Coordinates of C-alpha atoms in Angstrom, one line a residue:
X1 CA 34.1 6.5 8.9
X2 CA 32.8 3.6 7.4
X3 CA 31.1 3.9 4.1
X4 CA 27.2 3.5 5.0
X5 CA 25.1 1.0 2.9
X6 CA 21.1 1.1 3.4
X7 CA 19.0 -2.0 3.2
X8 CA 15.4 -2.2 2.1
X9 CA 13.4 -5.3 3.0
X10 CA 11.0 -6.8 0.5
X11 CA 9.6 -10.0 2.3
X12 CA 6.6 -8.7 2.8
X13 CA 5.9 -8.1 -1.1
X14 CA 8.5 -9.1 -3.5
X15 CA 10.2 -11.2 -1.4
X16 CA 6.9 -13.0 -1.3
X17 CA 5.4 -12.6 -4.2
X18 CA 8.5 -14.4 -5.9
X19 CA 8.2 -17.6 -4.3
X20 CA 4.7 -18.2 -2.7
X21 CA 2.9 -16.2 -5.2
X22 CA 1.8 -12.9 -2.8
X23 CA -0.3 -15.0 -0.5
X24 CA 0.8 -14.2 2.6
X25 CA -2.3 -12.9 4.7
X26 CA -1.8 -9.9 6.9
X27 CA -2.7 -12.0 10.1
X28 CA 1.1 -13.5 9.4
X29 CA 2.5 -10.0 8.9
X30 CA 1.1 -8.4 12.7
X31 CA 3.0 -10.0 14.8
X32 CA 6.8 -9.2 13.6
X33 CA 5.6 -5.5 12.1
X34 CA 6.9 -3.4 15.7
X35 CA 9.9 -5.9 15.7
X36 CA 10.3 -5.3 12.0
X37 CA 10.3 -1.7 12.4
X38 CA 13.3 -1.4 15.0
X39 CA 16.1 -3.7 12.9
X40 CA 17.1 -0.7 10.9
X41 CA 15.9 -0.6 7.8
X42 CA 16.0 2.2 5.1
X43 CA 12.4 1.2 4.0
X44 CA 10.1 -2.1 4.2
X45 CA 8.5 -3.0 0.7
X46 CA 5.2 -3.8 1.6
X47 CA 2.7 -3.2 -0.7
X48 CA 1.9 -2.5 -4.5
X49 CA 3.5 -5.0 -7.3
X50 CA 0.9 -7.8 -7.1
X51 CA -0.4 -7.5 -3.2
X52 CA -3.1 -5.5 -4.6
X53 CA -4.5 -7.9 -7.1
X54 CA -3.9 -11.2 -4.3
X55 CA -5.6 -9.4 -1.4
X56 CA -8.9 -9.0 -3.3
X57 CA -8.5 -11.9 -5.4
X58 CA -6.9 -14.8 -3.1
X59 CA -7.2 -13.5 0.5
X60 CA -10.5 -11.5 1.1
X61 CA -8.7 -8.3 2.0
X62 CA -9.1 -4.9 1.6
X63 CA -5.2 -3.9 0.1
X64 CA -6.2 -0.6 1.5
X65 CA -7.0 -1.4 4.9
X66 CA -3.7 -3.5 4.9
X67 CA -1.9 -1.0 4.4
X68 CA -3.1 1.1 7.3
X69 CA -2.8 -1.4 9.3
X70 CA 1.1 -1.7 9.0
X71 CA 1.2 1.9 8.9
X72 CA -0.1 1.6 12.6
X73 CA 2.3 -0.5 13.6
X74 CA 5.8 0.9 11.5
X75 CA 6.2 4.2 13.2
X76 CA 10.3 4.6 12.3
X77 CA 11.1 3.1 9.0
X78 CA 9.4 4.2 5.6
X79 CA 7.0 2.2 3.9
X80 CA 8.1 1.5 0.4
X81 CA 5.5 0.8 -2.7
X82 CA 6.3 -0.6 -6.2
X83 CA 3.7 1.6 -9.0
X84 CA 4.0 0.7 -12.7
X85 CA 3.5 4.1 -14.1
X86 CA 0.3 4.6 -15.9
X87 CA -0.3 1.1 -15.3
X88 CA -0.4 2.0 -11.6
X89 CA -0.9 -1.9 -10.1
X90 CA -3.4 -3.2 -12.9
X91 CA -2.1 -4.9 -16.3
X92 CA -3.0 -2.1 -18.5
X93 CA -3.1 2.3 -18.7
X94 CA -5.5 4.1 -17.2
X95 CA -6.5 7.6 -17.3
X96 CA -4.8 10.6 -16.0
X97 CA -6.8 10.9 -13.2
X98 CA -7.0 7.5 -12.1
X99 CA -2.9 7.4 -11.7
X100 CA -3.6 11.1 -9.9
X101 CA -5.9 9.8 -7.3
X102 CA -4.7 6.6 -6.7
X103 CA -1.0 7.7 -5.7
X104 CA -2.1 10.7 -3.7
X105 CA -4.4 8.0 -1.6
X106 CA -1.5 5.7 -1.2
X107 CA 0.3 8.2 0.2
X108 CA -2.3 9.6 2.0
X109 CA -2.8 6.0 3.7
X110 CA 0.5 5.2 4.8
X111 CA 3.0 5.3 1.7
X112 CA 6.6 7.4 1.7
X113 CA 8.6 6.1 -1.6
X114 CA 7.2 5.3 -4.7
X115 CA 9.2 3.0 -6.6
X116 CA 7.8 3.6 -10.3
X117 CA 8.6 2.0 -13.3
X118 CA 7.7 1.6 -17.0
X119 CA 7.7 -1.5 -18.3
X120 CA 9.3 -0.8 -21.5
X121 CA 11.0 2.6 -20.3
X122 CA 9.1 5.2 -22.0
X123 CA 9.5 8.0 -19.7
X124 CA 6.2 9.2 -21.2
X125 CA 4.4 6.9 -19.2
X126 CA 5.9 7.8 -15.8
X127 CA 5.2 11.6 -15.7
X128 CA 1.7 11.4 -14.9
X129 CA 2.9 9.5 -11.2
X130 CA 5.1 10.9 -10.9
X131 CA 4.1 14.5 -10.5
X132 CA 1.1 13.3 -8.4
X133 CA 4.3 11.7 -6.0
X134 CA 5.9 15.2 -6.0
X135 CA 2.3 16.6 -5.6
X136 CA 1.1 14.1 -2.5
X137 CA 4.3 14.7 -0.4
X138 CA 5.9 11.4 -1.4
X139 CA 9.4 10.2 -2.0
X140 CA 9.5 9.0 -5.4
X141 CA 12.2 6.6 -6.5
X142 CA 12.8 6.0 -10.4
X143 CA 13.4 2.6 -11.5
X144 CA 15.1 1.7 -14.9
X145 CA 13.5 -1.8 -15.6
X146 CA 17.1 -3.6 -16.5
X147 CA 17.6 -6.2 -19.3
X148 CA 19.6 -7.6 -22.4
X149 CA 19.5 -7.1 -25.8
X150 CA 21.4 -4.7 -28.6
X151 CA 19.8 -1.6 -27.9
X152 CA 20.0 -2.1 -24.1
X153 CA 23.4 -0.9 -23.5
X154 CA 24.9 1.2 -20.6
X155 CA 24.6 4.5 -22.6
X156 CA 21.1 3.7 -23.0
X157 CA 20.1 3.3 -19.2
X158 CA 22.5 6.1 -18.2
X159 CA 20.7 8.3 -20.3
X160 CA 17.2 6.7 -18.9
X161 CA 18.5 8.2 -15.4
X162 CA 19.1 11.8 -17.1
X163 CA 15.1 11.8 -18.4
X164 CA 14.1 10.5 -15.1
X165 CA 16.0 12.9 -13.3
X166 CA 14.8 15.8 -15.1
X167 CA 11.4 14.5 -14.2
X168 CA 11.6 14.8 -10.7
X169 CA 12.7 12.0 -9.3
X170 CA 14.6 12.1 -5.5
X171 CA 16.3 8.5 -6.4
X172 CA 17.2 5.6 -9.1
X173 CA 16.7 2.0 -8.7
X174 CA 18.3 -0.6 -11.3
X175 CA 15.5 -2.8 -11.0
X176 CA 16.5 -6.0 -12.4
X177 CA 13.6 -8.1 -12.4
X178 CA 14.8 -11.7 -14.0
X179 CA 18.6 -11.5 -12.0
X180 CA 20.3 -11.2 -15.5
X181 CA 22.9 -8.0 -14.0
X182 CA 25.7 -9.8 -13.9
X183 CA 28.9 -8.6 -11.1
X184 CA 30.9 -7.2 -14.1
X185 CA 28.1 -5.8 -15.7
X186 CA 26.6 -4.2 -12.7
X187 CA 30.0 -2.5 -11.5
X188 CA 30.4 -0.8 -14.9
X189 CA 26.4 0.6 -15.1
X190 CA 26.5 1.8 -11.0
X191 CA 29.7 3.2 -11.9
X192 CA 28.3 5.1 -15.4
X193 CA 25.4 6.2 -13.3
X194 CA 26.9 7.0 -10.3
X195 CA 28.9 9.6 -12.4
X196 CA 26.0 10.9 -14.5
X197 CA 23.9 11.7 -11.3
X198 CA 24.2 12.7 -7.8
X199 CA 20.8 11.0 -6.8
X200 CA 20.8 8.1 -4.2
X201 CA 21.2 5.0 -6.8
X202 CA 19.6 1.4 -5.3
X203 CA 19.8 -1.3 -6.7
X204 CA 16.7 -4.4 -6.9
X205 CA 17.9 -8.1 -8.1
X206 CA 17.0 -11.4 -7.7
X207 CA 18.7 -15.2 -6.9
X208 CA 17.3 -16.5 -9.6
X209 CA 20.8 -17.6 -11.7
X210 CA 22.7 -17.5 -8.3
X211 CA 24.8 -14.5 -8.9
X212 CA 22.7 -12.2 -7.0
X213 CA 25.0 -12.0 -4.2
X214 CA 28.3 -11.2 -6.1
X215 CA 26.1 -8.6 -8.2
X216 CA 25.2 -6.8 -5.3
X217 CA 28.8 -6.5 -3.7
X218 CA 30.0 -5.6 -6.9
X219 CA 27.0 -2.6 -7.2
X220 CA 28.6 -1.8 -3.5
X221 CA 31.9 -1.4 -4.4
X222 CA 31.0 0.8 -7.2
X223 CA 29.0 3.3 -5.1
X224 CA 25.4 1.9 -4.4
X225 CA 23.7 3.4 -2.1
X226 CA 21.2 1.2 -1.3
X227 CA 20.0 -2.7 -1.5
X228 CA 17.2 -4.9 -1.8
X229 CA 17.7 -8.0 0.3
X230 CA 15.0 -10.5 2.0
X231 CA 14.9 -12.2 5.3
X232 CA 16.0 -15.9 5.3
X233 CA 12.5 -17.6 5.5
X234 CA 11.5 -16.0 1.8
X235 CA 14.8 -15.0 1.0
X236 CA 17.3 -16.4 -2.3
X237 CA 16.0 -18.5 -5.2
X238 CA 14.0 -16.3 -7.2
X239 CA 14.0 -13.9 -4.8
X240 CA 16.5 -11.2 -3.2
X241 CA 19.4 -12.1 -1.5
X242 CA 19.4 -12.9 2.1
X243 CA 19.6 -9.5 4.5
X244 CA 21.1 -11.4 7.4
X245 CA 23.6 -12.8 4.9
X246 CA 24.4 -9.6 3.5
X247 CA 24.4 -7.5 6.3
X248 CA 26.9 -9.9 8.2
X249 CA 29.1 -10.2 5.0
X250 CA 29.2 -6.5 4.5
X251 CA 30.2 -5.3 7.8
X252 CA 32.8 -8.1 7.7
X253 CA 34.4 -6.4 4.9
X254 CA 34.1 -2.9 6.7
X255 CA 30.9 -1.4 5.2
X256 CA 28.3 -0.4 7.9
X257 CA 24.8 -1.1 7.7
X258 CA 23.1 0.3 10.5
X259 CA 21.1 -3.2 11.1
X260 CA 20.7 -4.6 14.5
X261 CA 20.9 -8.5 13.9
X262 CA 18.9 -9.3 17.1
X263 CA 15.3 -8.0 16.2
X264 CA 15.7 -9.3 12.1
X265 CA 16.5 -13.2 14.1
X266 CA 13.6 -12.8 16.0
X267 CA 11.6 -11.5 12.8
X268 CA 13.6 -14.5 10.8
X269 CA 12.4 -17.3 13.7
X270 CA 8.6 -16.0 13.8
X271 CA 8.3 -16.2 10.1
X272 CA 9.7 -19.7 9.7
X273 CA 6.4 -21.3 10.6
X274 CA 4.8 -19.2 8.0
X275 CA 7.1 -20.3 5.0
X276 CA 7.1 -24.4 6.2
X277 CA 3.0 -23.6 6.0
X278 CA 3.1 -22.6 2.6
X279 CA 5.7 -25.3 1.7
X280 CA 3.5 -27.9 3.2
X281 CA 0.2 -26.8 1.1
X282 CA 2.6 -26.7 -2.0
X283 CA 1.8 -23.2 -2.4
X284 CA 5.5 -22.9 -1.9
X285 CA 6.9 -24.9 -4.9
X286 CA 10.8 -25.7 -4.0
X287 CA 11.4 -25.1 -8.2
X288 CA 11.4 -21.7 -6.9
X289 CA 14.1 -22.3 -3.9
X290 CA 16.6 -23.3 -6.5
X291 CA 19.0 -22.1 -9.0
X292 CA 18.6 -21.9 -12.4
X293 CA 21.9 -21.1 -14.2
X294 CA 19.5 -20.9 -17.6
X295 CA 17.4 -17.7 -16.3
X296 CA 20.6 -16.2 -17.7
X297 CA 19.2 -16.8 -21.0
X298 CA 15.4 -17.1 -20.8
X299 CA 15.5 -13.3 -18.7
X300 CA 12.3 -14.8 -16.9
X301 CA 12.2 -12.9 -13.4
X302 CA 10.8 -14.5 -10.2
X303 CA 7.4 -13.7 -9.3
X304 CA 6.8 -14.7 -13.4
X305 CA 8.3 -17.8 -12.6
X306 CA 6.1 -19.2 -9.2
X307 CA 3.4 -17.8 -11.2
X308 CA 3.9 -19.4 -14.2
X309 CA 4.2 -22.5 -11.8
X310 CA 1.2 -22.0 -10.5
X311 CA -0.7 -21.9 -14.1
X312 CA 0.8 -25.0 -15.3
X313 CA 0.2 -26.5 -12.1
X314 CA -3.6 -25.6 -12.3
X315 CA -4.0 -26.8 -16.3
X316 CA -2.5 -30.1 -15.0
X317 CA 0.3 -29.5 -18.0
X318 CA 3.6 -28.7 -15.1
X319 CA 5.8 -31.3 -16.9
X320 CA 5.7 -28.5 -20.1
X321 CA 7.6 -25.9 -18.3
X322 CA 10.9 -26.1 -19.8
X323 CA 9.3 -25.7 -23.1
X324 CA 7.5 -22.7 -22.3
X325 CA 10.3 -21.4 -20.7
X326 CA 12.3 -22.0 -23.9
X327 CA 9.2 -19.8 -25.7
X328 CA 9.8 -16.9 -24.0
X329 CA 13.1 -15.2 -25.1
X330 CA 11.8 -15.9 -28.9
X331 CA 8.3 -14.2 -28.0
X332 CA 10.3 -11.2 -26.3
X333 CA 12.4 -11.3 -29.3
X334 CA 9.1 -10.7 -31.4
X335 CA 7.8 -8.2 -29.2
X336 CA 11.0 -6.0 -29.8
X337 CA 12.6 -7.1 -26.6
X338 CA 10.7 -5.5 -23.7
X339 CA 12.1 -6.0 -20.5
X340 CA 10.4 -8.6 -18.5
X341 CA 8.1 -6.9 -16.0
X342 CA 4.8 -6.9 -14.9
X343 CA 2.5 -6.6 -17.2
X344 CA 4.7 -7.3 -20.0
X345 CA 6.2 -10.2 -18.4
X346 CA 2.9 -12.0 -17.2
X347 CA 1.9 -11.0 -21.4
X348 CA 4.8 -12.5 -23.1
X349 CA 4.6 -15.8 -20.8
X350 CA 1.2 -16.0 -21.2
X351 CA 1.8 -15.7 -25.2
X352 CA 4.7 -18.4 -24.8
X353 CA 2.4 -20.5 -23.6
X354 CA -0.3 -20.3 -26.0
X355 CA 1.8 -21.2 -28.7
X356 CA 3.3 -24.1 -26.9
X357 CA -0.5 -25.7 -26.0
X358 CA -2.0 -24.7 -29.5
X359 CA 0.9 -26.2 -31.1
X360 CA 1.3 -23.3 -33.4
X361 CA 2.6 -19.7 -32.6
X362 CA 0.7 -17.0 -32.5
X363 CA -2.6 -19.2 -34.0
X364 CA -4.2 -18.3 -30.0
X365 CA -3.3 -14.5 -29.3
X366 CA -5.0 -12.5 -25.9
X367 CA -5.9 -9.4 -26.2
X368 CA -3.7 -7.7 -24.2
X369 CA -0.5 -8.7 -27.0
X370 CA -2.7 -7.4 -29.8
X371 CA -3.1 -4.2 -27.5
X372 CA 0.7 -4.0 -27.1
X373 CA 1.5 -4.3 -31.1
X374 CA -0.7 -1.9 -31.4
X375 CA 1.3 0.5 -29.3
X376 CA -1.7 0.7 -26.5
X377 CA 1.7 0.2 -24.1
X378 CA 4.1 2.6 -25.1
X379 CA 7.2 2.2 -27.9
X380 CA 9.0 -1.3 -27.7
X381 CA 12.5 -0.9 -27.2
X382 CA 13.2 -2.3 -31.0
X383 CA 10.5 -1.9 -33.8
X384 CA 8.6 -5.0 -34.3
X385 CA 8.8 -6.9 -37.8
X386 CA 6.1 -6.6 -40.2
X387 CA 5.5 -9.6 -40.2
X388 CA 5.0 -10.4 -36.9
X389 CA 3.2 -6.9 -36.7
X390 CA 0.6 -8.5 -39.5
X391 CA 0.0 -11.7 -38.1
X392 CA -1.4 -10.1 -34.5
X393 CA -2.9 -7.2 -35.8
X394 CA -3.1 -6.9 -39.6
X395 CA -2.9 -3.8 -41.2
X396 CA -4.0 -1.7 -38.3
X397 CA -2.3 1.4 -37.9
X398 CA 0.1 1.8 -34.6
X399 CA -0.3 4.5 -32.2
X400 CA 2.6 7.0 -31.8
X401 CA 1.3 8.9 -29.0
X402 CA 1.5 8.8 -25.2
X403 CA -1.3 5.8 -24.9
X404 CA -2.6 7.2 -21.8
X405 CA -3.1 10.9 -23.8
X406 CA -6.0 8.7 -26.0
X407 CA -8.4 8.0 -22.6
X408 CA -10.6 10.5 -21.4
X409 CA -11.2 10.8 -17.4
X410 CA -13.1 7.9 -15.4
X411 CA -13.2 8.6 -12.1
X412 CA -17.1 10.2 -12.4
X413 CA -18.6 7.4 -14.2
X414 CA -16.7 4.7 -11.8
X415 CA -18.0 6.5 -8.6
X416 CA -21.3 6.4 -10.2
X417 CA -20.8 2.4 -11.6
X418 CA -19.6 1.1 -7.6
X419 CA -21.9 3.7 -5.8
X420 CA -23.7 1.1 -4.0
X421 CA -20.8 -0.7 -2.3
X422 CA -18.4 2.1 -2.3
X423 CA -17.9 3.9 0.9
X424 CA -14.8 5.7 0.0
X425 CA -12.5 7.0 -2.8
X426 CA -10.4 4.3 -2.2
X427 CA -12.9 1.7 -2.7
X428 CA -13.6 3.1 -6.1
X429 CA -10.2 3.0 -7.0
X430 CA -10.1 -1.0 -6.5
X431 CA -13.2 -0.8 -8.8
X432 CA -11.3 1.1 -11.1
X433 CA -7.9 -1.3 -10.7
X434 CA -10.0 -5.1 -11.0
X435 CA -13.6 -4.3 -11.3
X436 CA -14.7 -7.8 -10.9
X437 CA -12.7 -9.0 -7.7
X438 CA -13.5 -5.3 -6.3
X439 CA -16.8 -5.6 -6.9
X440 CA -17.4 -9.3 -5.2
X441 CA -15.5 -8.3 -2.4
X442 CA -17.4 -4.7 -1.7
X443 CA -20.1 -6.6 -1.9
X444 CA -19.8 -8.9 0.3
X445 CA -19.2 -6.7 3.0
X446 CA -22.0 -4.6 2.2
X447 CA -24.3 -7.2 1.4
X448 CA -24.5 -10.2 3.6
X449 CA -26.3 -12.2 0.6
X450 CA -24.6 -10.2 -2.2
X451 CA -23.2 -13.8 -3.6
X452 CA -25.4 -16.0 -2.2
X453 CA -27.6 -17.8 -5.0
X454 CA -31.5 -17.2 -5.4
X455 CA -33.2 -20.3 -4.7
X456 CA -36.4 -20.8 -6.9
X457 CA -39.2 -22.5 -5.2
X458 CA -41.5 -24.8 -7.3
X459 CA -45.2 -25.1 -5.1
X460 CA -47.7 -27.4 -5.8
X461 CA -51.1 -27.0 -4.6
X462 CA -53.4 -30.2 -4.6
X463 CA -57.3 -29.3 -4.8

């Protein structure tokens, strides 16, 4: 029998979030859900990461009622979210029972596997989730966020897998963000892992560099049990690999995939239009459909790249993008080399481009890096240098405790904050995730005038 390799889908989150930013509206997403459900698939990705954020912030959607909705129409294949630990989908930790309510409502409205991750890989600040995961009924899937430097070898992820395995987790996902995992590379780590553990091992990369491909069949060959590919119309560049490619390549080469190719053309052909739309509004910038050989060395993963786009792009500055790209590896050198992920990735490019617009590095530094060096995140994979230590922060002390062990409960005094717009738990929880957008947008639909602007009326009475 032909050894079996599952497929998850991801181009209804990270497939689009890499390359048109997570603006797809769920109107787009209806119509192909049913046909989407019967081509096979192990699981759909199609929420968490930064759908959360977009829906209030871009699209004027509730992300929970989105959800639902392609729970109603994805009866057979499980619905797959990506949760960043403690930092569940926001940019920073929140309190214990935040993370505990919000997972057990996302699997409460539709959710089967959590993908969770830490971005910098301190198991400490995964346990929280991932108990509530166990707790809720849900499938939860481990990710080791993958990446270079000297203390990121293959002994260190393998024993990664052995702490996350002894937390509970029912599967391990290499999760490399920026498509740095080269073929070689990935054959030796699926091997090492693949002997360490006898959990289901999946691997996540992107087309950034254009080695995606190679790394993947390589990851096969070594025992992967599962893959992250995307449809054609959002599929390659800085995003995954294309499933129709893969699965016809795979089951050439006597692998079977248990995808029917019919249903994913039809899926591929409805959600053309879509992609040409976003092309066509330049939402869709084609720097994004290429490949970038030097992603090798900046370690810049795709939805950081059509983001960072987009920010350049908006401050009219798009012709310095080489140079901030060129920041980056030295600020996640300074930042003891933490692997490029959301929040840390959206941090150090943010940082990178500071000190490319001021002119001088580190002279303009947000809050949330000063946070970090403080240890507000977790431990950074390699201490950071006094000196870099004292020119964000000072002489401030660093934390050495779990962050998340330093915030007392919220969830009473954020039911009490959103009480007059909130009609459920899960509407408080998007207060607690982005209180601003949350707030505008449960306003407005309790409040036909909520934003509208009070008119003062000057009268004049003549006598």
């Amino acid at each position: 029998m032909a050894h079996k390799i599952r497929f998850m889908e991801t181009i209804l989150r990270d497939g689009q979030q890499s390359q048109i930013a997570t603006r797809m509206p769920i109107e787009d997403m209806v119509p192909i859900l049913e046909t989407l459900d019967s081509c096979g698939y192990e699981s759909l990705e199609v929420w968490g990461g930064a759908t959360f954020d977009s829906c209030l912030r871009f699209l004027d959607e509730d992300p929970w009622e989105r959800l639902r909705t392609i729970r109603s129409h994805v009866k057979n294949t499980k619905l797959q979210m990506l949760l960043r630990g403690q930092n569940l989908l926001g940019y920073h930790n929140y309190a214990d029972d935040i993370v505990e309510s919000f997972v057990k409502k996302s699997v409460e409205n539709g959710i089967d596997v959590l993908r969770i991750f830490d971005a910098l890989n301190d198991t400490r600040n995964l346990t929280t989730s991932i108990r509530a995961a166990k707790e809720a009924g849900g499938e939860v899937q481990a990710a080791i966020c993958y990446t270079t430097s000297e203390v990121h070898t293959i002994r260190y992820f393998v024993s990664l897998v052995n702490e996350m395995e002894r937390s509970g987790a029912d599967s391990i996902c290499i999760k490399d963000m920026a498509g740095v995992l080269t073929p070689d590379v990935a054959y030796e780590l699926v091997s090492e892992i693949k002997n360490a553990t006898s959990l289901p091992l999946e691997l996540h990369t992107h087309g950034t560099a254009g080695i995606a491909q190679m790394t993947l069949l390589k990851a096969v060959e070594a025992g992967a049990d599962i893959i992250d590919t995307c449809m054609s119309p959002l599929a390659e560049g800085t995003s995954q690999p294309c499933s129709e490619s893969m699965a016809i390549a795979l089951e050439g080469l006597g692998y079977n995939t248990g995808l029917d190719l019919g249903p994913m053309e039809e899926v591929a052909k409805a959600l053309l239009p879509v992609r040409d739309g976003f092309l066509a509004s330049g939402v869709l910038n084609p720097k994004v459909l290429g490949v970038d050989p030097k992603a090798l060395l900046y370690k810049v993963p795709g939805g950081m790249l059509s983001n960072l786009l987009n920010q350049l792009k908006e401050m009219h500055i798009e012709d310095r993008y080489g140079e901030v790209l060129a920041e980056v590896p030295r600020v996640r050198a300074d930042m003891g080399y933490p692997p490029l992920v959301t929040p840390l990735s959206q941090m150090v490019g943010t940082q990178a481009m500071m000190n490319v617009i001021s002119g001088e590095r580190y002279k303009i530094v947000p809050s949330e890096i000063r946070d970090y060096v403080h240890g507000m995140y977790g431990r950074p994979p390699v201490s950071i240098s006094k000196e870099i230590r004292e020119k964000i922060i000072g002489d401030d002390e660093v934390i050495t405790c779990r962050p998340a062990d330093l915030i007392e409960p919220q969830m009473p005094k954020l039911r009490e904050e959103i009480s007059q717009y909130a009609r459920s738990e899960e509407d408080v929880l998007s207060y607690a995730l982005f209180p601003e957008q949350a707030r505008d947008f449960l306003g407005r639909r309790e409040d036909p005038f909520y934003d509208v602007p009070v008119q003062e009326v000057s009268v004049s009475i003549d006598c």
